[in-house]
Short mmCIF file of C-alpha atoms in Angstrom, two decimals:
data_model
loop_
_atom_site.label_atom_id
_atom_site.label_comp_id
_atom_site.label_asym_id
_atom_site.label_seq_id
_atom_site.Cartn_x
_atom_site.Cartn_y
_atom_site.Cartn_z
CA MET A 1396 110.63 180.78 24.67
CA ALA A 1397 109.67 178.24 27.28
CA THR A 1398 112.36 176.40 29.13
CA GLY A 1399 111.82 173.30 31.23
CA THR A 1400 112.55 170.96 28.37
CA PRO A 1401 116.02 170.12 27.09
CA GLY A 1402 115.17 171.61 23.67
CA GLY A 1403 113.89 174.87 25.18
CA THR A 1404 116.85 175.21 27.52
CA ARG A 1405 119.30 174.39 24.76
CA ALA A 1406 117.70 176.96 22.45
CA MET A 1407 118.04 179.61 25.19
CA VAL A 1408 121.72 178.71 25.69
CA GLU A 1409 122.36 178.90 21.96
CA GLU A 1410 120.68 182.31 21.76
CA LEU A 1411 122.74 183.55 24.72
CA LEU A 1412 125.99 182.30 23.16
CA ARG A 1413 125.05 183.88 19.82
CA ARG A 1414 124.48 187.25 21.47
CA ILE A 1415 127.69 187.01 23.47
CA GLY A 1416 129.50 186.32 20.20
CA GLU A 1417 127.93 189.43 18.65
CA GLY A 1418 129.27 191.49 21.55
CA ASP A 1419 126.34 193.85 22.24
CA PRO A 1420 126.12 194.14 26.07
CA GLU A 1421 122.55 195.45 26.10
CA ARG A 1422 121.25 192.66 23.83
CA ILE A 1423 123.02 190.07 25.99
CA ALA A 1424 121.51 191.56 29.15
CA GLU A 1425 117.99 191.29 27.70
CA LEU A 1426 118.23 187.52 28.23
CA TYR A 1427 118.81 187.89 31.99
CA ALA A 1428 116.17 188.24 34.69
CA GLU A 1429 115.99 191.61 36.42
CA ARG A 1430 117.70 189.94 39.41
CA SER A 1431 120.08 187.02 38.93
CA ASP A 1432 122.69 185.03 40.80
CA TRP A 1433 125.96 185.78 38.96
CA ARG A 1434 129.11 184.32 40.47
CA LEU A 1435 132.66 183.87 39.30
CA ASP A 1436 134.80 181.20 40.89
CA TRP A 1437 137.79 183.38 41.76
CA PRO A 1438 139.56 183.71 45.07
CA GLU A 1439 137.62 186.33 47.07
CA ALA A 1440 140.80 188.38 47.56
CA GLU A 1441 141.05 188.72 43.76
CA HIS A 1442 137.57 190.23 43.31
CA GLY A 1443 137.80 193.91 42.50
CA ARG A 1444 141.41 193.82 41.31
CA THR A 1445 142.01 196.95 39.32
CA ALA A 1446 143.45 194.95 36.41
CA THR A 1447 140.35 192.71 36.17
CA PRO A 1448 137.38 194.78 37.39
CA TRP A 1449 134.82 192.73 35.46
CA ILE A 1450 135.58 189.76 37.70
CA ARG A 1451 133.10 190.18 40.51
CA HIS A 1452 129.67 188.99 41.53
CA ARG A 1453 126.69 190.57 39.77
CA PHE A 1454 123.05 190.85 40.75
CA THR A 1455 121.01 192.81 38.19
CA ARG A 1456 120.37 193.00 34.46
CA ASP A 1457 122.27 196.31 34.40
CA ASP A 1458 125.22 194.55 36.10
CA THR A 1459 125.18 192.00 33.28
CA ALA A 1460 125.51 194.67 30.60
CA ALA A 1461 128.27 196.36 32.62
CA HIS A 1462 130.17 193.06 32.81
CA TYR A 1463 130.32 192.72 29.04
CA ARG A 1464 131.28 196.39 28.56
CA GLU A 1465 134.11 196.05 31.13
CA LEU A 1466 135.27 192.77 29.61
CA ALA A 1467 135.51 194.38 26.15
CA ALA A 1468 137.32 197.44 27.49
CA HIS A 1469 140.10 195.32 29.00
CA HIS A 1470 140.77 193.05 26.01
CA LEU A 1471 142.09 193.74 22.52
CA PRO A 1472 139.32 193.65 19.90
CA GLY A 1473 139.81 191.08 17.16
CA HIS A 1474 142.03 188.92 19.39
CA ALA A 1475 139.38 186.75 20.97
CA SER A 1476 137.72 183.46 20.29
CA THR A 1477 135.69 180.93 22.19
CA GLU A 1478 135.51 177.24 21.52
CA ILE A 1479 132.37 175.61 22.86
CA GLU A 1480 133.06 171.92 23.38
CA ARG A 1481 129.80 170.79 24.91
CA VAL A 1482 126.43 172.02 26.13
CA LEU A 1483 124.71 169.80 28.67
CA THR A 1484 121.10 170.40 29.71
CA ASP A 1485 118.90 169.09 32.51
CA GLY A 1486 115.49 170.75 32.75
CA ASP A 1487 116.03 174.48 33.27
CA ASP A 1488 119.77 174.07 33.92
CA ALA A 1489 122.63 173.99 31.43
CA VAL A 1490 126.40 173.65 31.60
CA VAL A 1491 128.58 175.01 28.82
CA LEU A 1492 132.14 173.68 28.59
CA GLY A 1493 134.84 175.30 26.51
CA GLU A 1494 137.91 177.46 26.21
CA ILE A 1495 138.28 181.20 25.73
CA ARG A 1496 141.21 182.88 24.05
CA GLN A 1497 141.74 186.57 24.71
CA THR A 1498 144.50 189.16 24.74
CA ALA A 1499 144.86 191.46 27.73
CA ARG A 1500 144.79 195.08 26.56
CA PRO A 1501 147.15 196.52 29.24
CA THR A 1502 149.94 193.95 28.79
CA GLY A 1503 149.32 192.69 25.25
CA ARG A 1504 149.58 189.13 26.56
CA PRO A 1505 147.36 186.46 25.04
CA TYR A 1506 145.87 183.81 27.26
CA ARG A 1507 143.74 180.69 27.08
CA ALA A 1508 141.38 179.72 29.86
CA ARG A 1509 139.22 176.63 30.08
CA PHE A 1510 135.79 177.25 31.59
CA ALA A 1511 132.52 175.74 32.73
CA LEU A 1512 129.46 177.99 32.75
CA HIS A 1513 126.46 176.84 34.79
CA LEU A 1514 123.24 178.56 33.71
CA ALA A 1515 119.71 178.28 35.04
CA PHE A 1516 116.61 179.67 33.36
CA GLU A 1517 113.24 180.71 34.68
CA ASP A 1518 110.47 181.99 32.43
CA GLY A 1519 112.93 182.06 29.54
CA LEU A 1520 115.49 184.28 31.30
CA VAL A 1521 118.85 183.54 32.91
CA THR A 1522 118.55 183.48 36.71
CA ARG A 1523 121.91 181.81 37.48
CA HIS A 1524 125.26 182.49 35.79
CA HIS A 1525 128.12 180.74 37.59
CA VAL A 1526 131.52 180.68 35.87
CA TYR A 1527 134.36 178.35 36.78
CA GLU A 1528 137.48 179.25 34.81
CA ASP A 1529 141.25 179.13 34.84
CA SER A 1530 141.63 182.28 36.92
CA LEU A 1531 145.41 181.88 37.12
CA ALA A 1532 145.78 182.19 33.33
CA VAL A 1533 143.69 185.36 33.32
CA ALA A 1534 145.46 186.91 36.33
CA GLN A 1535 148.91 186.21 34.86
CA ALA A 1536 147.99 187.79 31.52
CA PHE A 1537 146.99 191.01 33.29
CA ASP A 1538 149.85 191.08 35.81
CA PRO A 1539 152.44 193.65 34.67
CA LEU A 1540 154.95 192.15 37.11
CA ASP A 1541 154.69 188.55 35.82
CA ALA A 1542 157.87 188.54 33.73
CA ASP A 1543 157.87 184.72 33.64
CA HIS A 1544 154.61 184.75 31.67
CA ASP A 1545 156.34 186.06 28.56
CA ARG A 1546 158.89 183.22 28.65
CA ARG A 1547 156.25 180.45 28.81
#
């Protein structure tokens, strides 16, 4: 599908979101260019935390599939939802605004995190995937020492 028009870009975003909702990492990765710019807006010191290993920069289509496998492995199945509030497009770029709800597998703690996802497409494939999310909510849900979390 050609991007470059708001309708084409929006259709690509909708297909990506549909595949993410289905949860098949390889089918999701098919929509990414062989090399892409994947960034998560987390403090650099937090990248590579053992409790949240999926939170790191990615560069390849294989990295994309690995991200979704790692994300699934660290959350309880059947305890997740995403609310998409808005999709904004401008040429080959799109911004998705919403909120995710997940439950951390190791602690059993549910969390909600608002997010903005900035995507860019080239030749019908994702070349930029930048996520800005409530990293504190995620980190607290996975922190076994955050006793205050359970009282909130």
